[in-house]
Short mmCIF file of C-alpha atoms in Angstrom, two decimals:
data_model
loop_
_atom_site.label_atom_id
_atom_site.label_comp_id
_atom_site.label_asym_id
_atom_site.label_seq_id
_atom_site.Cartn_x
_atom_site.Cartn_y
_atom_site.Cartn_z
CA MET A 1 7.27 -17.75 -24.92
CA SER A 2 5.69 -21.10 -24.58
CA VAL A 3 5.06 -22.91 -21.20
CA ALA A 4 7.82 -25.27 -22.00
CA GLU A 5 10.23 -22.42 -22.73
CA LEU A 6 9.26 -20.59 -19.63
CA LYS A 7 9.74 -23.70 -17.46
CA LYS A 8 13.22 -24.33 -19.07
CA THR A 9 14.16 -20.70 -18.41
CA LEU A 10 12.94 -20.86 -14.86
CA LYS A 11 14.85 -24.18 -14.19
CA GLN A 12 18.00 -22.61 -15.63
CA LYS A 13 17.65 -19.49 -13.45
CA VAL A 14 17.05 -21.56 -10.28
CA ASP A 15 20.07 -23.77 -11.01
CA LEU A 16 22.17 -20.61 -10.89
CA ILE A 17 20.98 -19.58 -7.40
CA SER A 18 23.31 -20.59 -4.64
CA ASP A 19 21.76 -18.48 -1.90
CA GLU A 20 19.82 -20.72 0.49
CA VAL A 21 17.48 -17.96 1.64
CA MET A 22 16.48 -17.05 -1.91
CA LEU A 23 15.79 -20.73 -2.63
CA GLU A 24 13.63 -21.06 0.46
CA ILE A 25 11.69 -18.05 -0.52
CA LEU A 26 11.13 -19.45 -4.10
CA ILE A 27 10.00 -22.76 -2.62
CA ASP A 28 7.56 -20.94 -0.35
CA ILE A 29 6.10 -19.04 -3.40
CA VAL A 30 5.80 -22.23 -5.49
CA ASN A 31 4.23 -24.12 -2.56
CA GLN A 32 1.46 -21.52 -2.53
CA VAL A 33 0.50 -22.43 -6.11
CA ASP A 34 -1.78 -25.36 -5.51
CA ASP A 35 -2.40 -27.04 -8.87
CA GLY A 36 -0.19 -25.15 -11.23
CA THR A 37 -3.07 -23.06 -12.57
CA SER A 38 -2.93 -20.21 -10.03
CA VAL A 39 -1.34 -17.01 -11.07
CA ILE A 40 0.53 -14.74 -8.79
CA GLN A 41 -0.55 -11.27 -9.70
CA LEU A 42 1.85 -8.54 -8.91
CA THR A 43 1.62 -4.83 -9.71
CA GLU A 44 4.54 -3.19 -11.58
CA GLU A 45 5.61 -1.60 -8.31
CA GLN A 46 5.63 -5.07 -6.59
CA LYS A 47 7.54 -6.60 -9.50
CA ASP A 48 10.11 -3.79 -9.30
CA GLN A 49 10.45 -4.30 -5.59
CA LEU A 50 10.93 -8.10 -6.05
CA PHE A 51 13.65 -7.62 -8.58
CA LYS A 52 15.32 -4.95 -6.42
CA SER A 53 15.18 -7.32 -3.44
CA TYR A 54 16.64 -10.11 -5.56
CA ASP A 55 19.53 -7.97 -6.71
CA GLU A 56 20.26 -6.78 -3.19
CA SER A 57 20.25 -10.33 -1.87
CA PHE A 58 23.67 -10.86 -3.45
CA ASP A 59 25.13 -8.48 -0.87
CA GLU A 60 25.40 -10.62 2.28
CA SER A 61 25.10 -7.59 4.55
CA ASN A 62 21.50 -7.24 3.38
CA LEU A 63 20.57 -10.79 4.32
CA ILE A 64 18.56 -11.77 7.40
CA ASP A 65 18.76 -15.34 8.79
CA TRP A 66 15.70 -17.33 7.60
CA SER A 67 14.91 -18.60 11.09
CA ASP A 68 14.71 -14.94 12.29
CA VAL A 69 12.38 -14.10 9.53
CA LYS A 70 10.08 -16.96 10.33
CA LYS A 71 10.09 -15.97 14.08
CA SER A 72 9.09 -12.46 13.23
CA ILE A 73 6.14 -13.75 11.13
CA ILE A 74 4.75 -16.01 13.78
#
């Protein structure tokens, strides 16, 4: 896929997300990429966990309030 196609696909996927927490997480990830040239390197295990977490986020009983998450990090 070309960069343009990847961006289009990403934008389409983001437009489908209505979960505020997921969007905040995505924003945090994107904000870590400073000039657009950095690459987030994930192992296959990390990718699997990311996708599993994403799927599980659609079950509201699995969600944690974003403010609680931020408090636990600080």
